CSV table of C-alpha atoms and ligand atoms in Angstrom, one decimal:
chain,number,residue,atom,x,y,z
A,1,MET,CA,-42.3,47.8,35.5
A,2,SER,CA,-39.1,45.7,35.3
A,3,ASN,CA,-38.3,43.6,32.2
A,4,LYS,CA,-37.5,40.0,33.0
A,5,VAL,CA,-34.6,38.2,31.4
A,6,ASP,CA,-33.0,34.9,32.4
A,7,VAL,CA,-29.4,36.0,31.8
A,8,LEU,CA,-28.1,39.5,31.8
A,9,ILE,CA,-24.5,39.9,30.7
A,10,ILE,CA,-22.7,43.2,31.4
A,11,GLY,CA,-20.1,43.8,28.6
A,12,ALA,CA,-20.4,43.1,24.9
A,13,GLY,CA,-16.7,42.2,24.5
A,14,ALA,CA,-15.1,38.8,23.7
A,15,SER,CA,-16.2,36.9,26.8
A,16,GLY,CA,-19.6,38.5,27.1
A,17,LEU,CA,-20.6,37.8,23.5
A,18,PHE,CA,-19.3,34.2,23.7
A,19,CYS,CA,-21.3,33.6,26.9
A,20,ALA,CA,-24.4,35.0,25.3
A,21,ILE,CA,-24.2,32.6,22.4
A,22,GLU,CA,-24.0,29.6,24.7
A,23,ALA,CA,-26.7,30.7,27.1
A,24,ALA,CA,-29.1,31.6,24.3
A,25,LYS,CA,-28.5,28.3,22.6
A,26,ARG,CA,-29.8,26.6,25.7
A,27,GLY,CA,-33.0,28.5,25.4
A,28,ARG,CA,-32.3,31.1,28.1
A,29,SER,CA,-33.6,34.6,27.3
A,30,THR,CA,-30.3,36.5,27.2
A,31,LEU,CA,-29.5,40.2,27.0
A,32,VAL,CA,-26.0,41.8,26.7
A,33,LEU,CA,-25.7,45.4,27.9
A,34,ASP,CA,-22.8,47.7,27.1
A,35,HIS,CA,-22.2,51.4,27.7
A,36,ALA,CA,-20.2,51.6,24.5
A,37,ASN,CA,-21.7,52.5,21.1
A,38,LYS,CA,-20.3,49.4,19.5
A,39,ALA,CA,-19.8,45.7,20.5
A,40,GLY,CA,-16.4,44.1,20.6
A,41,LYS,CA,-14.2,47.2,20.1
A,42,LYS,CA,-11.1,45.5,21.5
A,43,ILE,CA,-11.6,42.6,19.1
A,44,LEU,CA,-11.5,45.1,16.2
A,45,MET,CA,-8.2,46.7,17.4
A,46,SER,CA,-6.6,43.4,18.4
A,47,GLY,CA,-3.6,41.8,16.7
A,48,GLY,CA,-2.8,45.0,14.7
A,49,GLY,CA,-6.4,44.7,13.2
A,50,ARG,CA,-6.0,41.0,12.4
A,51,CYS,CA,-7.0,39.6,15.8
A,52,ASN,CA,-4.7,36.9,17.2
A,53,PHE,CA,-7.7,34.9,18.2
A,54,THR,CA,-6.0,31.9,19.8
A,55,ASN,CA,-2.8,29.9,19.9
A,56,MET,CA,-2.0,26.3,18.7
A,57,ASP,CA,-0.4,25.5,22.0
A,58,VAL,CA,-2.6,26.6,25.0
A,59,THR,CA,-1.6,25.4,28.5
A,60,PRO,CA,-2.2,26.7,32.0
A,61,GLN,CA,1.4,27.7,32.1
A,62,ASN,CA,0.6,30.5,29.6
A,63,TYR,CA,-1.5,32.2,32.3
A,64,LEU,CA,-0.7,34.2,35.4
A,65,SER,CA,-3.0,34.2,38.4
A,66,ALA,CA,-2.7,34.1,42.2
A,67,ASN,CA,-4.4,30.6,41.7
A,68,PRO,CA,-2.6,29.1,38.7
A,69,HIS,CA,-4.9,26.1,38.6
A,70,PHE,CA,-8.0,28.2,38.1
A,71,VAL,CA,-7.9,28.2,34.3
A,72,ARG,CA,-7.6,24.5,33.9
A,73,SER,CA,-11.2,23.5,33.9
A,74,ALA,CA,-12.5,26.0,31.3
A,75,LEU,CA,-9.5,25.8,29.1
A,76,SER,CA,-9.8,22.0,28.9
A,77,ARG,CA,-13.5,22.0,28.2
A,78,TYR,CA,-13.5,24.7,25.5
A,79,THR,CA,-10.2,24.5,23.8
A,80,GLN,CA,-8.4,26.3,21.0
A,81,TRP,CA,-9.4,23.5,18.7
A,82,ASP,CA,-13.1,24.2,19.4
A,83,PHE,CA,-12.6,27.9,18.6
A,84,ILE,CA,-10.6,27.1,15.4
A,85,GLY,CA,-13.5,24.8,14.4
A,86,LEU,CA,-16.0,27.7,14.8
A,87,VAL,CA,-13.7,29.9,12.7
A,88,CYS,CA,-13.5,27.3,10.0
A,89,GLN,CA,-17.3,26.8,10.1
A,90,HIS,CA,-17.6,30.5,9.3
A,91,GLY,CA,-15.2,30.2,6.4
A,92,ILE,CA,-12.7,32.7,8.0
A,93,ALA,CA,-9.3,32.5,6.4
A,94,TYR,CA,-6.4,32.5,9.0
A,95,HIS,CA,-2.7,31.8,9.2
A,96,GLU,CA,-0.2,30.7,11.8
A,97,ARG,CA,2.7,33.0,12.8
A,98,ASP,CA,5.7,32.4,15.1
A,99,HIS,CA,5.0,30.6,18.4
A,100,GLY,CA,1.7,29.1,17.2
A,101,GLN,CA,-0.2,32.4,17.1
A,102,LEU,CA,-3.3,32.3,14.8
A,103,PHE,CA,-4.4,35.5,13.0
A,104,CYS,CA,-7.1,36.3,10.5
A,105,ASP,CA,-5.8,36.6,7.0
A,106,ASP,CA,-8.1,39.6,6.3
A,107,SER,CA,-9.4,41.5,9.3
A,108,ALA,CA,-10.4,41.2,13.0
A,109,LYS,CA,-13.9,42.2,11.7
A,110,ASP,CA,-14.3,38.6,10.6
A,111,ILE,CA,-14.1,37.4,14.2
A,112,LEU,CA,-16.5,40.1,15.5
A,113,ASN,CA,-19.0,39.5,12.6
A,114,MET,CA,-18.8,35.7,13.4
A,115,LEU,CA,-19.7,36.4,17.0
A,116,LEU,CA,-22.5,38.8,16.2
A,117,ALA,CA,-23.9,36.3,13.7
A,118,GLU,CA,-23.8,33.5,16.3
A,119,VAL,CA,-25.4,35.8,18.9
A,120,GLU,CA,-28.2,36.6,16.5
A,121,GLN,CA,-28.7,33.0,15.4
A,122,ALA,CA,-28.8,31.8,19.0
A,123,GLY,CA,-31.5,34.5,19.7
A,124,ALA,CA,-29.6,36.7,22.3
A,125,SER,CA,-30.0,40.5,22.2
A,126,ILE,CA,-27.4,43.2,22.5
A,127,GLN,CA,-28.3,46.6,23.9
A,128,LEU,CA,-25.6,49.3,23.5
A,129,LYS,CA,-25.2,52.8,25.0
A,130,THR,CA,-26.7,51.6,28.3
A,131,GLU,CA,-25.3,52.6,31.7
A,132,ILE,CA,-25.9,50.4,34.6
A,133,THR,CA,-26.8,52.6,37.5
A,134,ALA,CA,-27.5,50.1,40.3
A,135,ILE,CA,-27.6,46.4,41.1
A,136,GLU,CA,-29.6,44.9,43.9
A,137,LYS,CA,-29.9,41.3,45.0
A,138,GLN,CA,-33.5,40.3,45.7
A,139,GLU,CA,-33.7,36.8,47.1
A,140,ASP,CA,-33.0,34.5,44.1
A,141,GLN,CA,-32.8,37.3,41.4
A,142,PHE,CA,-31.1,40.6,40.7
A,143,LEU,CA,-32.7,44.0,40.0
A,144,VAL,CA,-30.5,45.7,37.5
A,145,ARG,CA,-31.3,49.4,37.1
A,146,THR,CA,-30.0,51.0,33.8
A,147,THR,CA,-30.5,54.2,31.8
A,148,GLN,CA,-32.7,52.2,29.5
A,149,GLY,CA,-35.0,50.6,32.1
A,150,ASP,CA,-34.8,48.1,34.9
A,151,TYR,CA,-34.3,44.3,34.6
A,152,LEU,CA,-35.2,41.4,36.8
A,153,VAL,CA,-32.5,38.8,36.2
A,154,GLN,CA,-31.9,35.3,37.3
A,155,SER,CA,-28.2,35.1,36.3
A,156,LEU,CA,-26.0,38.1,36.2
A,157,VAL,CA,-22.7,37.8,34.3
A,158,VAL,CA,-19.9,40.4,34.7
A,159,ALA,CA,-17.9,40.5,31.5
A,160,THR,CA,-16.6,44.1,31.8
A,161,GLY,CA,-12.9,43.3,31.0
A,162,GLY,CA,-9.9,45.1,32.3
A,163,LEU,CA,-8.8,48.7,32.4
A,164,SER,CA,-6.6,49.0,29.3
A,165,ILE,CA,-7.5,51.5,26.6
A,166,PRO,CA,-9.9,53.7,28.6
A,167,THR,CA,-10.8,55.5,25.3
A,168,MET,CA,-12.4,52.2,24.1
A,169,GLY,CA,-14.8,52.1,27.1
A,170,ALA,CA,-12.7,50.2,29.7
A,171,THR,CA,-13.9,50.8,33.3
A,172,ASP,CA,-13.4,49.3,36.7
A,173,PHE,CA,-17.1,48.7,37.0
A,174,GLY,CA,-16.6,44.9,37.2
A,175,PHE,CA,-14.3,45.3,40.1
A,176,LYS,CA,-16.8,47.5,41.9
A,177,ILE,CA,-19.6,44.9,41.4
A,178,ALA,CA,-17.3,42.2,42.7
A,179,GLN,CA,-16.6,44.3,45.8
A,180,GLN,CA,-20.3,45.1,46.3
A,181,PHE,CA,-20.9,41.3,46.7
A,182,GLY,CA,-18.0,40.7,49.0
A,183,HIS,CA,-15.2,39.7,46.6
A,184,THR,CA,-11.7,40.9,47.0
A,185,LEU,CA,-9.4,42.1,44.3
A,186,VAL,CA,-5.9,41.0,43.5
A,187,PRO,CA,-3.9,44.2,43.1
A,188,TYR,CA,-4.0,45.2,39.5
A,189,ARG,CA,-1.8,47.1,37.0
A,190,ALA,CA,-1.3,47.5,33.3
A,191,ALA,CA,0.5,44.5,31.6
A,192,LEU,CA,1.5,43.4,28.2
A,193,VAL,CA,2.7,47.0,28.0
A,194,PRO,CA,5.8,48.9,26.7
A,195,PHE,CA,8.3,50.2,29.2
A,196,THR,CA,9.4,53.9,29.4
A,197,TRP,CA,13.0,55.2,29.8
A,198,ASN,CA,14.1,56.7,33.1
A,199,THR,CA,15.1,60.3,32.8
A,200,LYS,CA,18.8,59.5,32.8
A,201,ASP,CA,18.7,56.9,30.0
A,202,LYS,CA,16.1,58.7,27.8
A,203,PRO,CA,18.4,61.3,26.0
A,204,GLN,CA,20.9,58.7,24.6
A,205,TRP,CA,18.5,55.8,24.0
A,206,SER,CA,15.6,57.7,22.4
A,207,GLU,CA,18.1,58.6,19.6
A,208,LEU,CA,18.1,54.9,18.7
A,209,SER,CA,14.3,54.8,18.2
A,210,GLY,CA,13.1,52.4,15.5
A,211,LEU,CA,15.8,49.7,16.0
A,212,SER,CA,14.5,46.2,16.5
A,213,LEU,CA,16.5,43.1,17.4
A,214,PRO,CA,16.1,39.8,19.2
A,215,ILE,CA,17.0,39.9,22.9
A,216,THR,CA,16.4,38.0,26.1
A,217,ALA,CA,14.6,40.0,28.8
A,218,THR,CA,14.7,38.6,32.3
A,219,ALA,CA,12.7,39.7,35.4
A,220,ASN,CA,14.0,39.6,38.9
A,221,ASN,CA,11.9,36.5,39.6
A,222,GLY,CA,13.8,34.6,36.9
A,223,HIS,CA,11.1,34.6,34.2
A,224,SER,CA,12.6,35.4,30.8
A,225,PHE,CA,11.6,35.7,27.2
A,226,THR,CA,13.8,35.6,24.1
A,227,LEU,CA,11.9,37.6,21.4
A,228,ASP,CA,12.2,40.8,19.5
A,229,ALA,CA,12.5,44.1,21.3
A,230,LEU,CA,11.9,47.5,19.7
A,231,ILE,CA,13.6,50.7,20.8
A,232,THR,CA,11.2,53.6,20.8
A,233,HIS,CA,11.6,57.2,21.7
A,234,ARG,CA,9.5,56.5,24.8
A,235,GLY,CA,11.2,53.3,25.9
A,236,LEU,CA,11.5,49.6,25.2
A,237,SER,CA,8.7,47.8,23.5
A,238,GLY,CA,8.2,44.8,21.2
A,239,PRO,CA,7.1,41.2,22.1
A,240,ALA,CA,9.9,40.5,24.5
A,241,MET,CA,9.2,43.6,26.6
A,242,LEU,CA,5.4,43.1,26.5
A,243,GLN,CA,5.8,39.5,27.7
A,244,ILE,CA,8.2,40.4,30.5
A,245,SER,CA,6.0,43.3,31.7
A,246,ASN,CA,3.6,40.6,33.1
A,247,TYR,CA,6.4,39.6,35.5
A,248,TRP,CA,7.7,43.0,36.4
A,249,GLN,CA,6.7,45.1,39.4
A,250,PRO,CA,7.1,48.9,39.6
A,251,GLY,CA,10.5,49.8,41.1
A,252,GLU,CA,12.2,46.6,39.9
A,253,THR,CA,15.0,46.3,37.3
A,254,LEU,CA,15.1,44.0,34.3
A,255,THR,CA,18.2,42.3,32.8
A,256,ILE,CA,18.6,42.5,29.0
A,257,ASP,CA,20.8,40.2,27.0
A,258,TRP,CA,21.4,42.1,23.7
A,259,LEU,CA,23.1,39.1,22.0
A,260,PRO,CA,21.1,36.1,23.3
A,261,ALA,CA,22.4,33.6,20.7
A,262,ILE,CA,26.0,34.7,20.9
A,263,ASP,CA,28.9,34.2,23.3
A,264,ILE,CA,30.5,37.6,22.9
A,265,ASN,CA,33.7,36.5,24.8
A,266,GLY,CA,34.2,33.5,22.6
A,267,GLU,CA,33.5,35.6,19.4
A,268,ILE,CA,36.1,38.2,20.5
A,269,GLN,CA,38.7,35.6,21.3
A,270,GLN,CA,38.2,33.9,17.9
A,271,ALA,CA,38.2,37.1,15.9
A,272,ARG,CA,41.2,38.9,17.5
A,273,HIS,CA,43.6,36.2,16.2
A,274,ALA,CA,42.6,36.5,12.6
A,275,GLN,CA,41.3,40.1,12.5
A,276,GLY,CA,43.2,41.9,15.4
A,277,LYS,CA,43.3,45.2,13.5
A,278,LYS,CA,39.6,45.4,13.1
A,279,GLN,CA,37.9,48.1,15.1
A,280,PHE,CA,35.7,46.6,17.8
A,281,LYS,CA,32.9,48.8,16.6
A,282,THR,CA,33.0,47.3,13.1
A,283,PHE,CA,33.1,43.8,14.7
A,284,LEU,CA,30.1,44.5,16.9
A,285,SER,CA,28.2,46.0,14.0
A,286,ALA,CA,28.2,42.6,12.4
A,287,LEU,CA,26.4,41.2,15.4
A,288,MET,CA,23.8,43.8,16.1
A,289,PRO,CA,22.3,46.9,14.4
A,290,ALA,CA,25.3,49.3,13.6
A,291,ARG,CA,23.7,52.3,15.5
A,292,LEU,CA,23.3,50.2,18.6
A,293,ALA,CA,26.9,48.9,18.3
A,294,GLU,CA,28.1,52.5,18.0
A,295,HIS,CA,26.0,53.5,21.1
A,296,PHE,CA,27.6,50.8,23.2
A,297,CYS,CA,31.1,51.6,22.0
A,298,ALA,CA,30.6,55.3,22.9
A,299,GLN,CA,29.1,54.4,26.3
A,300,LEU,CA,31.9,52.0,27.2
A,301,ASN,CA,34.5,54.3,25.6
A,302,LEU,CA,35.9,51.5,23.5
A,303,GLN,CA,37.3,53.1,20.4
A,304,LYS,CA,39.8,50.3,20.1
A,305,THR,CA,40.8,47.5,17.7
A,306,LEU,CA,40.1,43.9,18.7
A,307,ALA,CA,43.8,43.3,19.5
A,308,GLU,CA,43.8,46.4,21.8
A,309,LEU,CA,41.0,45.1,24.0
A,310,SER,CA,42.2,44.3,27.5
A,311,LYS,CA,40.8,41.5,29.7
A,312,LYS,CA,38.9,44.1,31.7
A,313,ASP,CA,37.4,45.6,28.5
A,314,VAL,CA,36.2,42.1,27.5
A,315,GLU,CA,34.6,41.6,30.9
A,316,LEU,CA,32.9,45.0,30.7
A,317,ILE,CA,31.6,44.2,27.2
A,318,GLN,CA,30.4,40.8,28.3
A,319,GLN,CA,28.6,42.3,31.3
A,320,THR,CA,27.1,45.1,29.3
A,321,LEU,CA,25.9,43.1,26.3
A,322,HIS,CA,24.8,40.0,28.1
A,323,SER,CA,23.5,41.4,31.4
A,324,TRP,CA,22.5,45.0,30.8
A,325,VAL,CA,20.5,46.3,33.8
A,326,PHE,CA,17.5,48.2,32.6
A,327,VAL,CA,15.9,50.5,35.2
A,328,PRO,CA,12.5,51.4,33.6
A,329,GLY,CA,11.0,54.7,34.4
A,330,GLY,CA,7.7,52.9,34.4
A,331,THR,CA,5.3,51.6,31.8
A,332,GLU,CA,3.1,53.4,29.3
A,333,GLY,CA,0.2,52.3,31.5
A,334,TYR,CA,-3.4,51.5,30.6
A,335,ARG,CA,-3.2,53.9,27.6
A,336,THR,CA,-1.4,51.3,25.5
A,337,ALA,CA,-1.5,48.2,27.7
A,338,GLU,CA,-3.1,45.1,26.1
A,339,VAL,CA,-4.3,43.8,29.4
A,340,THR,CA,-4.8,44.3,33.1
A,341,ILE,CA,-3.0,41.9,35.4
A,342,GLY,CA,-4.7,41.1,38.7
A,343,GLY,CA,-8.5,41.7,39.2
A,344,VAL,CA,-11.3,39.7,40.8
A,345,ASP,CA,-9.7,37.2,43.2
A,346,THR,CA,-10.5,33.7,41.8
A,347,SER,CA,-10.5,32.0,45.2
A,348,LYS,CA,-14.2,32.7,45.7
A,349,VAL,CA,-15.2,31.9,42.1
A,350,SER,CA,-15.9,28.4,40.8
A,351,SER,CA,-13.4,27.4,38.2
A,352,LYS,CA,-16.0,25.1,36.6
A,353,THR,CA,-19.0,27.4,36.3
A,354,LEU,CA,-17.4,30.8,36.9
A,355,GLU,CA,-20.1,31.4,39.5
A,356,SER,CA,-19.4,33.5,42.6
A,357,GLN,CA,-19.2,31.4,45.8
A,358,LEU,CA,-20.4,34.4,47.8
A,359,CYS,CA,-23.5,35.2,45.7
A,360,ASN,CA,-25.7,32.7,43.9
A,361,GLY,CA,-26.4,33.6,40.3
A,362,LEU,CA,-23.5,36.1,39.9
A,363,TYR,CA,-20.8,35.1,37.4
A,364,PHE,CA,-17.4,36.6,36.4
A,365,ILE,CA,-15.8,35.8,33.0
A,366,GLY,CA,-12.9,37.0,30.9
A,367,GLU,CA,-10.3,39.6,31.8
A,368,VAL,CA,-12.1,41.1,34.8
A,369,LEU,CA,-10.9,38.0,36.7
A,370,ASP,CA,-7.4,37.6,38.1
A,371,VAL,CA,-6.3,35.7,35.0
A,372,THR,CA,-3.8,37.1,32.5
A,373,GLY,CA,-2.4,35.3,29.5
A,374,HIS,CA,0.9,35.7,27.8
A,375,LEU,CA,1.0,37.6,24.5
A,376,GLY,CA,0.0,35.3,21.6
A,377,GLY,CA,-3.8,34.8,21.5
A,378,TYR,CA,-4.0,33.4,25.1
A,379,ASN,CA,-6.2,36.3,26.5
A,380,PHE,CA,-8.9,35.8,23.8
A,381,GLN,CA,-8.8,32.0,24.4
A,382,TRP,CA,-9.5,32.7,28.1
A,383,SER,CA,-12.4,34.9,27.1
A,384,TRP,CA,-13.8,32.2,24.8
A,385,SER,CA,-13.3,29.3,27.3
A,386,SER,CA,-14.6,31.2,30.4
A,387,GLY,CA,-17.5,32.6,28.4
A,388,TRP,CA,-18.3,29.1,27.2
A,389,ALA,CA,-18.1,27.5,30.6
A,390,ALA,CA,-20.4,30.1,32.2
A,391,GLY,CA,-22.7,29.8,29.2
A,392,GLN,CA,-23.4,26.2,30.0
A,393,VAL,CA,-24.9,26.9,33.4
A,394,VAL,CA,-26.2,30.5,33.6
B,401,FDA,P1,-13.5,43.2,26.7
B,401,FDA,O1,-12.6,44.4,27.1
B,401,FDA,O2,-13.3,42.6,25.4
B,401,FDA,O3,-15.0,43.7,26.8
B,401,FDA,C1,-15.5,44.4,28.0
B,401,FDA,C2,-16.7,45.1,27.6
B,401,FDA,O4,-17.3,45.7,28.7
B,401,FDA,C3,-16.5,46.3,26.6
B,401,FDA,O5,-17.3,46.2,25.5
B,401,FDA,C4,-16.8,47.5,27.5
B,401,FDA,O6,-17.3,48.6,26.7
B,401,FDA,C5,-17.8,47.0,28.5
B,401,FDA,N1,-17.9,47.7,29.7
B,401,FDA,C6,-16.9,48.1,30.5
B,401,FDA,N2,-17.3,48.8,31.5
B,401,FDA,C7,-18.7,48.9,31.4
B,401,FDA,C8,-19.7,49.5,32.1
B,401,FDA,N3,-19.5,50.2,33.2
B,401,FDA,N4,-21.0,49.4,31.7
B,401,FDA,C9,-21.3,48.7,30.6
B,401,FDA,N5,-20.3,48.1,29.8
B,401,FDA,C10,-19.0,48.2,30.2
B,401,FDA,N6,-5.7,39.4,23.2
B,401,FDA,C11,-5.4,38.3,22.4
B,401,FDA,O7,-5.6,37.2,22.8
B,401,FDA,N7,-5.0,38.5,21.1
B,401,FDA,C12,-4.8,39.7,20.6
B,401,FDA,O8,-4.4,39.9,19.4
B,401,FDA,C13,-5.0,40.9,21.4
B,401,FDA,N8,-4.7,42.1,21.0
B,401,FDA,C14,-5.0,43.2,21.8
B,401,FDA,C15,-4.8,44.5,21.3
B,401,FDA,C16,-5.1,45.6,22.1
B,401,FDA,C17,-4.7,47.0,21.6
B,401,FDA,C18,-5.7,45.4,23.4
B,401,FDA,C19,-6.1,46.6,24.2
B,401,FDA,C20,-6.0,44.1,23.8
B,401,FDA,C21,-5.6,43.0,23.1
B,401,FDA,N9,-5.8,41.7,23.5
B,401,FDA,C22,-5.5,40.6,22.7
B,401,FDA,C23,-6.5,41.5,24.8
B,401,FDA,C24,-8.0,41.1,24.6
B,401,FDA,O9,-8.6,42.2,23.8
B,401,FDA,C25,-8.7,41.1,26.0
B,401,FDA,O10,-8.1,40.2,26.8
B,401,FDA,C26,-10.2,40.6,25.8
B,401,FDA,O11,-10.9,41.5,24.9
B,401,FDA,C27,-10.9,40.5,27.1
B,401,FDA,O12,-12.2,40.2,26.8
B,401,FDA,P2,-13.3,40.6,27.9
B,401,FDA,O13,-14.6,40.1,27.3
B,401,FDA,O14,-13.0,40.2,29.3
B,401,FDA,O15,-13.3,42.2,27.9
């Protein structure tokens, strides 16, 4: 005997929980299934444990998708202000960091507990440790077979997220369901992810591990971010590198400006008159971390005073410090990536309801779709907004 539910949501993460709250509030019998032993694991590990749950300034330009307009409807109907209102209603203390990012004062647990309390209050159920073994469409309903029994379902919502952090339960199951019902996938890869050194750069650069400084990272397609970068023994990380990884394709180079706020040529010309005897290395150490300045001087073989620098030296310095060509070995991949870029092609999904245009009653929400936000709370906002939008109609 199959159990009957109006709405079955696969994935008890950010978008699935949010959709469950909205669907259950409308009086729909709602069940969330997850194979993990705990709901919302990624919420708990997000934002360094403090969950960057949204951003003060959310626009469609903060998202990448083959269809850039897709996000507009959901984001405009359930906004960051709506989510902030909910956070305030639950008395959760939060603060704003750079670039409008909002974090919990205390812990990401506050956000998960808020969602679980809302799920309970709305009357939805969550069932964990449940594997879905088969999904069949039967006229106007779905038969969902699981390790905990079978379900006959009117609305089936796929909220299985992306592939990052497989140890937390990430799978490509959502992509497989999409393909089963005729949807295509936009090629996907790890994003918001640190880069690794190529084998040639690794020995010298990994010695500088731990250094952090503001840089501008530019991708071949012209997108650029001026933010902090962190040199690690594996490669280049930090917000600037995570952001630019969304715009980078394997095999491409990146251009790094190590002194984005400074015109190095102008600074040298100014300083050489008054301080011509100063070692270039000492001069450069005032503009960037000393170990990095030493590294560049050694690489460029510039053990010279400012007065001794030739025109060619200055050109080389300018080229190296403002337009350093980084050839990444690759990225750290899904093991440490925050998100998956690409996914279920949105061209056959309604941007208003998130319902499949190929299969009535099937919905896709959250990161499983080809929608990827910038770093800064945008990915969660997409989960809340898309979960909310589907929750109004499932
Ligand atoms: P989510 O991944 O949240 O949930 C998917 C659920 O589906 C999981 O519970 C999983 O177990 C379940 N599932 C998968 N396969 C299944 C299967 N076969 N059967 C049953 N269940 C299955 N974003 C942001 O805006 N601010 C931030 O601070 C951060 N920080 C951050 C840190 C780290 C380390 C990571 C990895 C990610 C972030 N993110 C983030 C990104 C954010 O976590 C992510 O975009 C959302 O959680 C996506 O929500 P979803 O509901 O789509 O998937």
